[in-house]
Each structure stands twice: as structure tokens, then as C-alpha cells.
mmCIF file of C-alpha atoms and ligand atoms in Angstrom:
data_model
loop_
_atom_site.group_PDB
_atom_site.id
_atom_site.type_symbol
_atom_site.label_atom_id
_atom_site.label_comp_id
_atom_site.label_asym_id
_atom_site.label_seq_id
_atom_site.Cartn_x
_atom_site.Cartn_y
_atom_site.Cartn_z
ATOM 1 C CA MET L 10 5.551 -5.031 16.849
ATOM 2 C CA HIS L 11 5.716 -2.198 19.583
ATOM 3 C CA ILE L 12 7.275 1.204 18.647
ATOM 4 C CA GLY L 13 6.852 4.092 20.864
ATOM 5 C CA PRO L 14 3.215 4.357 21.898
ATOM 6 C CA TRP L 15 2.356 2.247 18.960
ATOM 7 C CA ASP L 16 1.397 -1.497 18.405
ATOM 8 C CA ILE L 17 1.641 -2.309 14.532
ATOM 9 C CA HIS L 18 0.038 -5.315 12.926
ATOM 10 C CA ILE L 19 -0.295 -6.295 9.391
ATOM 11 C CA VAL L 20 -3.867 -6.752 8.396
ATOM 12 C CA SER L 21 -4.933 -8.254 4.827
ATOM 13 C CA GLY L 22 -7.115 -6.635 2.788
ATOM 14 C CA GLY L 23 -7.319 -9.300 0.341
ATOM 15 C CA LYS L 24 -5.616 -10.836 -2.531
ATOM 16 C CA PHE L 25 -6.016 -10.245 -6.072
ATOM 17 C CA ALA L 26 -4.056 -11.007 -9.198
ATOM 18 C CA LEU L 27 -2.369 -8.959 -11.979
ATOM 19 C CA ASP L 28 -0.487 -9.696 -15.210
ATOM 20 C CA GLY L 29 3.116 -10.786 -14.112
ATOM 21 C CA GLY L 30 4.498 -9.208 -17.290
ATOM 22 C CA ALA L 31 3.104 -5.964 -16.107
ATOM 23 C CA MET L 32 4.339 -6.264 -12.692
ATOM 24 C CA PHE L 33 7.986 -6.767 -13.756
ATOM 25 C CA GLY L 34 8.229 -4.322 -16.596
ATOM 26 C CA THR L 35 11.236 -4.950 -18.994
ATOM 27 C CA VAL L 36 12.312 -8.080 -16.610
ATOM 28 C CA PRO L 37 12.098 -11.225 -19.141
ATOM 29 C CA LYS L 38 9.445 -13.631 -18.220
ATOM 30 C CA VAL L 39 12.049 -16.356 -18.025
ATOM 31 C CA VAL L 40 13.709 -14.551 -15.104
ATOM 32 C CA TRP L 41 10.897 -13.194 -12.907
ATOM 33 C CA SER L 42 8.663 -16.517 -13.285
ATOM 34 C CA LYS L 43 11.752 -18.464 -11.334
ATOM 35 C CA VAL L 44 10.987 -16.091 -8.287
ATOM 36 C CA TYR L 45 7.325 -15.318 -8.982
ATOM 37 C CA PRO L 46 5.487 -18.230 -10.634
ATOM 38 C CA ALA L 47 2.587 -17.173 -13.038
ATOM 39 C CA ASP L 48 -0.796 -19.104 -13.656
ATOM 40 C CA GLU L 49 -2.018 -20.097 -17.211
ATOM 41 C CA ASN L 50 -3.163 -16.712 -17.776
ATOM 42 C CA ASN L 51 0.349 -15.124 -16.698
ATOM 43 C CA GLN L 52 -1.254 -13.720 -13.891
ATOM 44 C CA ILE L 53 0.420 -13.626 -10.234
ATOM 45 C CA ILE L 54 -1.084 -13.671 -7.100
ATOM 46 C CA MET L 55 -0.457 -10.344 -4.996
ATOM 47 C CA ALA L 56 -1.720 -9.535 -1.325
ATOM 48 C CA THR L 57 -2.802 -6.043 0.023
ATOM 49 C CA ASN L 58 -1.027 -6.031 3.331
ATOM 50 C CA CYS L 59 -2.425 -2.892 4.911
ATOM 51 C CA LEU L 60 -0.991 -2.025 8.676
ATOM 52 C CA LEU L 61 -3.220 -1.529 11.809
ATOM 53 C CA VAL L 62 -1.414 0.985 14.189
ATOM 54 C CA GLN L 63 -3.001 1.254 17.627
ATOM 55 C CA GLY L 64 -1.913 3.826 20.242
ATOM 56 C CA PHE L 65 -3.259 6.020 23.025
ATOM 57 C CA VAL L 66 -1.681 9.329 21.874
ATOM 58 C CA ASN L 67 -2.649 13.026 23.246
ATOM 59 C CA GLY L 68 -5.639 11.690 25.468
ATOM 60 C CA LYS L 69 -7.291 9.564 22.695
ATOM 61 C CA GLN L 70 -7.355 5.998 21.165
ATOM 62 C CA GLU L 71 -6.206 6.005 17.716
ATOM 63 C CA ASN L 72 -6.690 3.107 15.457
ATOM 64 C CA ILE L 73 -4.972 3.808 12.100
ATOM 65 C CA LEU L 74 -5.396 2.154 9.059
ATOM 66 C CA ILE L 75 -2.664 2.245 6.310
ATOM 67 C CA ASP L 76 -4.007 1.561 3.162
ATOM 68 C CA ASN L 77 -7.345 -0.689 2.864
ATOM 69 C CA GLY L 78 -6.743 -2.777 -0.251
ATOM 70 C CA ASN L 79 -9.430 -3.225 -2.986
ATOM 71 C CA GLY L 80 -12.490 -3.435 -0.742
ATOM 72 C CA ASP L 81 -15.905 -5.006 -1.540
ATOM 73 C CA LYS L 82 -18.163 -2.871 -3.852
ATOM 74 C CA GLU L 83 -16.847 -3.965 -7.289
ATOM 75 C CA ASP L 84 -19.208 -6.205 -9.341
ATOM 76 C CA GLU L 85 -18.346 -9.862 -10.105
ATOM 77 C CA ALA L 86 -16.797 -9.082 -13.691
ATOM 78 C CA PHE L 87 -14.338 -6.795 -12.137
ATOM 79 C CA MET L 88 -13.799 -9.099 -9.225
ATOM 80 C CA ALA L 89 -13.048 -12.052 -11.640
ATOM 81 C CA ARG L 90 -10.983 -10.055 -13.756
ATOM 82 C CA PHE L 91 -8.549 -9.075 -10.990
ATOM 83 C CA LYS L 92 -9.295 -12.844 -9.259
ATOM 84 C CA PHE L 93 -10.181 -10.690 -6.060
ATOM 85 C CA GLU L 94 -10.241 -12.886 -2.960
ATOM 86 C CA GLY L 95 -11.609 -11.894 0.334
ATOM 87 C CA ARG L 96 -14.980 -9.829 0.310
ATOM 88 C CA GLY L 97 -15.529 -8.958 3.946
ATOM 89 C CA ILE L 98 -11.582 -9.677 4.909
ATOM 90 C CA LEU L 99 -11.006 -6.459 6.481
ATOM 91 C CA ASP L 100 -14.026 -7.006 8.755
ATOM 92 C CA ARG L 101 -12.744 -9.992 9.886
ATOM 93 C CA GLU L 102 -9.347 -8.690 10.112
ATOM 94 C CA LEU L 103 -10.257 -6.014 12.646
ATOM 95 C CA ALA L 104 -12.422 -8.533 14.662
ATOM 96 C CA ARG L 105 -9.181 -10.120 15.504
ATOM 97 C CA PHE L 106 -8.286 -7.225 17.342
ATOM 98 C CA HIS L 107 -11.860 -6.765 18.669
ATOM 99 C CA LEU L 108 -12.536 -3.846 16.724
ATOM 100 C CA THR L 109 -15.078 -2.787 13.670
ATOM 101 C CA THR L 110 -14.926 -0.419 11.212
ATOM 102 C CA SER L 111 -16.342 2.520 13.061
ATOM 103 C CA ASP L 112 -13.355 2.089 15.406
ATOM 104 C CA ILE L 113 -10.848 3.275 12.779
ATOM 105 C CA THR L 114 -9.853 6.764 13.525
ATOM 106 C CA CYS L 115 -7.651 7.638 10.505
ATOM 107 C CA CYS L 116 -7.026 5.979 7.460
ATOM 108 C CA ILE L 117 -3.698 6.907 5.817
ATOM 109 C CA LEU L 118 -3.567 6.284 2.001
ATOM 110 C CA THR L 119 -0.287 5.976 0.137
ATOM 111 C CA HIS L 120 -2.250 6.921 -3.101
ATOM 112 C CA LEU L 121 -5.534 6.519 -4.416
ATOM 113 C CA HIS L 122 -5.177 3.637 -6.979
ATOM 114 C CA PHE L 123 -8.128 1.242 -6.399
ATOM 115 C CA ASP L 124 -6.101 -1.820 -4.996
ATOM 116 C CA HIS L 125 -4.616 0.917 -2.023
ATOM 117 C CA ALA L 126 -7.756 2.814 -1.570
ATOM 118 C CA GLY L 127 -10.749 0.949 -2.842
ATOM 119 C CA GLY L 128 -11.481 -0.248 0.725
ATOM 120 C CA SER L 129 -12.270 3.618 1.618
ATOM 121 C CA THR L 130 -15.988 3.191 0.642
ATOM 122 C CA ARG L 131 -18.741 0.754 0.433
ATOM 123 C CA ILE L 132 -22.297 0.521 -0.758
ATOM 124 C CA ASP L 133 -24.802 0.942 1.905
ATOM 125 C CA ALA L 134 -28.374 -1.116 2.035
ATOM 126 C CA ALA L 135 -30.122 1.763 0.212
ATOM 127 C CA GLY L 136 -27.490 1.791 -2.760
ATOM 128 C CA ASN L 137 -25.186 4.849 -1.680
ATOM 129 C CA LEU L 138 -21.552 5.118 -1.547
ATOM 130 C CA VAL L 139 -20.516 5.800 1.986
ATOM 131 C CA PRO L 140 -17.280 5.771 3.789
ATOM 132 C CA SER L 141 -16.306 2.385 5.015
ATOM 133 C CA PHE L 142 -14.750 3.958 8.146
ATOM 134 C CA PRO L 143 -17.417 6.524 9.033
ATOM 135 C CA ASN L 144 -15.581 7.833 12.157
ATOM 136 C CA ALA L 145 -12.054 8.190 10.479
ATOM 137 C CA ARG L 146 -10.665 10.872 8.475
ATOM 138 C CA TYR L 147 -8.653 9.842 5.500
ATOM 139 C CA ILE L 148 -5.385 11.528 4.477
ATOM 140 C CA VAL L 149 -3.999 11.764 0.910
ATOM 141 C CA GLN L 150 -1.392 13.875 -0.865
ATOM 142 C CA LYS L 151 -2.886 16.763 -2.395
ATOM 143 C CA LYS L 152 -0.971 16.031 -5.546
ATOM 144 C CA ASP L 153 -2.303 12.525 -5.819
ATOM 145 C CA LEU L 154 -5.780 13.818 -5.441
ATOM 146 C CA GLU L 155 -5.362 16.206 -8.212
ATOM 147 C CA ASP L 156 -3.983 13.325 -10.340
ATOM 148 C CA ALA L 157 -6.812 11.316 -9.246
ATOM 149 C CA LYS L 158 -9.179 13.891 -10.544
ATOM 150 C CA ASN L 159 -7.672 14.690 -13.763
ATOM 151 C CA PRO L 160 -5.591 11.501 -14.588
ATOM 152 C CA HIS L 161 -3.275 10.800 -17.316
ATOM 153 C CA ILE L 162 -4.997 8.429 -19.726
ATOM 154 C CA ARG L 163 -2.226 5.540 -18.848
ATOM 155 C CA VAL L 164 -3.379 5.430 -15.275
ATOM 156 C CA ARG L 165 -7.042 6.346 -15.550
ATOM 157 C CA ALA L 166 -8.291 2.709 -14.985
ATOM 158 C CA SER L 167 -6.483 2.929 -11.769
ATOM 159 C CA TYR L 168 -8.010 5.854 -10.367
ATOM 160 C CA LEU L 169 -11.904 5.522 -9.496
ATOM 161 C CA PRO L 170 -13.963 8.488 -8.077
ATOM 162 C CA LYS L 171 -16.173 6.130 -6.474
ATOM 163 C CA ASN L 172 -13.177 5.518 -3.918
ATOM 164 C CA TRP L 173 -12.761 9.019 -2.760
ATOM 165 C CA GLU L 174 -15.591 11.327 -4.055
ATOM 166 C CA CYS L 175 -18.040 10.735 -0.999
ATOM 167 C CA LEU L 176 -15.211 11.101 1.387
ATOM 168 C CA GLU L 177 -14.329 14.747 -0.093
ATOM 169 C CA ALA L 178 -17.992 15.484 -0.135
ATOM 170 C CA LEU L 179 -18.270 14.757 3.391
ATOM 171 C CA GLY L 180 -15.282 16.748 4.379
ATOM 172 C CA ILE L 181 -13.232 13.685 5.863
ATOM 173 C CA LEU L 182 -10.566 13.468 2.941
ATOM 174 C CA GLU L 183 -7.697 15.896 4.277
ATOM 175 C CA THR L 184 -4.576 16.479 2.022
ATOM 176 C CA VAL L 185 -0.904 16.989 2.677
ATOM 177 C CA ASP L 186 1.523 18.535 0.766
ATOM 178 C CA GLY L 187 4.777 16.730 0.899
ATOM 179 C CA ASN L 188 6.728 15.102 3.884
ATOM 180 C CA GLN L 189 4.935 15.700 7.249
ATOM 181 C CA GLU L 190 4.548 14.231 10.765
ATOM 182 C CA ILE L 191 0.943 13.109 10.933
ATOM 183 C CA PHE L 192 1.186 11.609 14.448
ATOM 184 C CA PRO L 193 3.966 11.492 16.758
ATOM 185 C CA GLY L 194 6.328 8.875 15.068
ATOM 186 C CA ILE L 195 4.288 8.536 12.107
ATOM 187 C CA SER L 196 5.220 10.326 9.184
ATOM 188 C CA VAL L 197 4.372 10.432 5.091
ATOM 189 C CA ARG L 198 7.079 10.670 2.763
ATOM 190 C CA LEU L 199 7.172 11.255 -0.964
ATOM 191 C CA ALA L 200 8.345 8.384 -2.743
ATOM 192 C CA PRO L 201 8.007 9.463 -6.596
ATOM 193 C CA GLY L 202 8.230 7.396 -9.900
ATOM 194 C CA HIS L 203 5.404 4.671 -9.588
ATOM 195 C CA ILE L 204 3.225 7.948 -9.964
ATOM 196 C CA GLU L 205 4.549 11.560 -8.968
ATOM 197 C CA ALA L 206 2.684 11.772 -5.413
ATOM 198 C CA LEU L 207 3.128 8.365 -3.802
ATOM 199 C CA GLN L 208 3.722 8.404 -0.323
ATOM 200 C CA ASN L 209 5.455 5.874 1.784
ATOM 201 C CA ILE L 210 4.938 5.688 5.524
ATOM 202 C CA VAL L 211 7.468 6.046 8.221
ATOM 203 C CA ILE L 212 7.079 4.776 11.813
ATOM 204 C CA GLU L 213 9.576 5.622 14.187
ATOM 205 C CA GLY L 214 10.786 5.638 17.766
ATOM 206 C CA ASP L 215 12.821 3.597 20.621
ATOM 207 C CA GLY L 216 15.752 3.121 17.867
ATOM 208 C CA LYS L 217 13.309 0.884 15.792
ATOM 209 C CA LYS L 218 11.941 2.068 12.468
ATOM 210 C CA ILE L 219 9.403 0.530 9.898
ATOM 211 C CA LEU L 220 8.988 1.789 6.393
ATOM 212 C CA TYR L 221 5.745 1.119 4.409
ATOM 213 C CA LEU L 222 6.920 0.952 1.021
ATOM 214 C CA ALA L 223 3.484 0.725 -0.796
ATOM 215 C CA ASP L 224 4.190 0.570 -4.766
ATOM 216 C CA LEU L 225 7.770 1.693 -4.511
ATOM 217 C CA ILE L 226 8.956 -1.751 -4.012
ATOM 218 C CA PRO L 227 5.654 -3.800 -4.252
ATOM 219 C CA THR L 228 6.980 -7.194 -3.343
ATOM 220 C CA SER L 229 10.266 -8.668 -1.962
ATOM 221 C CA ARG L 230 10.733 -9.778 -5.503
ATOM 222 C CA HIS L 231 11.039 -6.417 -6.595
ATOM 223 C CA ILE L 232 13.949 -5.664 -4.298
ATOM 224 C CA GLN L 233 16.893 -5.446 -6.990
ATOM 225 C CA PRO L 234 16.690 -1.536 -8.368
ATOM 226 C CA ALA L 235 16.143 -2.409 -11.985
ATOM 227 C CA TRP L 236 13.303 -4.657 -11.022
ATOM 228 C CA VAL L 237 10.715 -2.048 -11.533
ATOM 229 C CA MET L 238 6.958 -2.444 -12.577
ATOM 230 C CA GLY L 239 5.594 -1.599 -16.147
ATOM 231 C CA TYR L 240 2.881 0.213 -14.305
ATOM 232 C CA ASP L 241 5.514 2.691 -13.010
ATOM 233 C CA LEU L 242 4.943 6.047 -14.533
ATOM 234 C CA ASP L 243 8.185 7.443 -14.366
ATOM 235 C CA VAL L 244 10.559 4.517 -14.256
ATOM 236 C CA VAL L 245 14.210 6.330 -14.015
ATOM 237 C CA THR L 246 12.848 8.452 -10.867
ATOM 238 C CA CYS L 247 11.237 5.109 -9.616
ATOM 239 C CA VAL L 248 14.700 3.340 -9.638
ATOM 240 C CA ASP L 249 16.672 6.407 -8.340
ATOM 241 C CA GLU L 250 14.259 6.666 -5.451
ATOM 242 C CA LYS L 251 14.713 2.920 -4.966
ATOM 243 C CA ILE L 252 18.534 3.166 -4.703
ATOM 244 C CA LYS L 253 18.159 5.737 -2.264
ATOM 245 C CA VAL L 254 15.617 4.066 -0.235
ATOM 246 C CA LEU L 255 17.582 0.872 -0.217
ATOM 247 C CA LYS L 256 20.680 2.466 0.509
ATOM 248 C CA GLU L 257 18.936 3.871 3.876
ATOM 249 C CA VAL L 258 17.419 0.642 5.020
ATOM 250 C CA CYS L 259 20.225 -1.733 4.172
ATOM 251 C CA ASP L 260 21.833 -3.057 7.136
ATOM 252 C CA SER L 261 20.083 -0.454 9.383
ATOM 253 C CA GLY L 262 17.688 -2.909 10.759
ATOM 254 C CA THR L 263 14.724 -0.894 9.440
ATOM 255 C CA ILE L 264 11.979 -3.276 8.793
ATOM 256 C CA VAL L 265 10.155 -2.691 5.492
ATOM 257 C CA VAL L 266 6.888 -3.638 4.467
ATOM 258 C CA PHE L 267 5.992 -4.973 1.154
ATOM 259 C CA GLU L 268 2.375 -4.236 0.411
ATOM 260 C CA HIS L 269 1.652 -6.666 -2.414
ATOM 261 C CA ASP L 270 3.925 -9.788 -1.257
ATOM 262 C CA PRO L 271 1.778 -12.782 -0.571
ATOM 263 C CA ASP L 272 4.560 -14.685 0.994
ATOM 264 C CA LEU L 273 6.903 -11.847 2.490
ATOM 265 C CA PRO L 274 5.062 -9.427 3.887
ATOM 266 C CA ALA L 275 7.721 -7.636 6.210
ATOM 267 C CA GLY L 276 11.682 -7.958 6.550
ATOM 268 C CA THR L 277 14.848 -6.460 6.608
ATOM 269 C CA ILE L 278 17.475 -5.743 3.833
ATOM 270 C CA THR L 279 21.090 -6.504 3.294
ATOM 271 C CA ARG L 280 23.376 -6.233 0.342
ATOM 272 C CA ASP L 281 25.973 -8.859 -0.441
ATOM 273 C CA THR L 282 29.664 -8.227 -1.834
ATOM 274 C CA LYS L 283 28.145 -8.503 -5.589
ATOM 275 C CA GLY L 284 26.039 -5.992 -4.663
ATOM 276 C CA LYS L 285 22.967 -7.591 -4.770
ATOM 277 C CA TYR L 286 19.845 -7.128 -2.204
ATOM 278 C CA HIS L 287 18.618 -9.676 -0.017
ATOM 279 C CA VAL L 288 15.717 -9.780 2.250
ATOM 280 C CA THR L 289 15.128 -11.454 5.774
ATOM 281 C CA ARG L 290 11.879 -12.396 6.758
ATOM 282 C CA VAL L 291 10.461 -10.305 10.021
ATOM 283 C CA ASP L 292 7.207 -11.094 11.739
ATOM 284 C CA LEU L 293 5.813 -8.032 13.053
HETATM 285 ZN ZN1 ZN G 2 -0.564 -1.244 -5.493
#
């Protein structure tokens, strides 16, 4: 898809699995399992749908990656627990666009949880943690970095220092504080609830708009306002934020991206006369 100077594609950071009950919070399994089947361990398969945004802006070719999946550096036990699929997948995905990890100029991270920022770093041949994208600057919310360094016990397992510490040490991890335009037509916007400083990404121009929802609405099956995750730290704030965003995007033609949906990565949203939301698939 083309918006302003930008070419936008979905690239996969690989699939993984999480407990279905945790993903649907208080929604009963007899209800959620009808729209999202679970396996024998009650896990559901999830995607990491990242965005590759390319454009020639201010005299420079930008290859921007929005989130980067789970990465490749976890041990086999960790990989097995979450059923990670897709070692090396980002390299293969970038190769579809004749790019390597060295061509990425900027990584915008919605937050530092491992399923969004795990691909930020890798282990080199000498066993050292290094940036996966050596020529990129990485951008995250200041508050999220603070929370990642001093995490609440409830989210400690999601914030792994190996995903950002070497970036900060090298001075390539930049922080933003609140809503901000990063490139012409590309902005970050706070979307609290899942965590305090989750950021959504807005790409806008030519009368078109893409909203990258990250964990505000992780899959198309989470579209109804009360269907929030057990992982969300502040559930009421999350529901309120969802209602606000749904109102904004509904019937507007805005394309929303569901980062974790393995079947329906992007779509537009409508609301029926009973107030129920529906998603119509869009291929970027
Ligand atoms: Zn997530």
C-alpha cells in the first residue's frame, strides 16, 4: 500500500503461541474458543505482524520497521514453551524486498515486551548481544523504557533486558515522550491500558490512514470493547481506549493492523445497528 512517500508492507516476525485464557481475560472459553480455536494445551497460535515502511524522505532512503517479533536468540526451552516458529524469518521477509538487516534505518517499537522487541538484538558469532539492525536507530516511549528497567512483578517476565540493553549502551535507543511525529506522516500515539506507555503508530496522507494497534487490539477477534486480555495491566483504561479508537476508525476507511492475528492482519471496521463491531479484511 502507498501513503504519501511511503510504501507499506506487512512482514512476519514469526508465529508463537500463548494461553488462550490469558489472551481473552474474563471472556469464557466456551465463547472465545468458537472464534479462536485452542490446541490441547489451551494455547492459541499468534502472529507477529510487523510493518516495513519504505520511502525516500528528506534526501534519504528510509527503511523503517515497526516492531520486530520474538527474535532468534532464545534457547530451545523458551522457544518450545511459546512454540516459536520462524527462526531467521525476518531475514527472509526482508529479502523479499531485496533488503538485509543492515538496510533498516529505523525501528519503531510499540513497547519493549519480548514478542514486540525480541528481534531488536541478536547474539553474534562471539556470543555477544548486538543490534539486529546495525544501522538503525530504535525508538521507544521514555516511560516504557523506565518501566522495562523497573518492571512491576506482573509484567517482569515480558521485559527482558537483553532485548534493549546493548542498544542503550551503544546510544542508538532513542526515547520519545508522548505523541510525536517521527517522520512526515508517521506518528506515534499513546494507547494506555495494556501497559501505561504502549504506543500505536499512525501513518497518514493522501486521505488515507493506517493505524497499527499493537496490543491495544491484538487480533481481529479482540474487536469487541470488553474482549481484553488477561495480560492488560489496567483493564478499564484499556476498554476506554479501545472504545475511543473504535469510534475514530469505524466507518472511516482507516485500515487497522492487528499485530498478533495469524489470519486477518489488516482490515477496516464497521459497527452494526446492535453496536457490534465487524472487521473487513484488507490486503495492504
Ligand atoms: Zn504482544
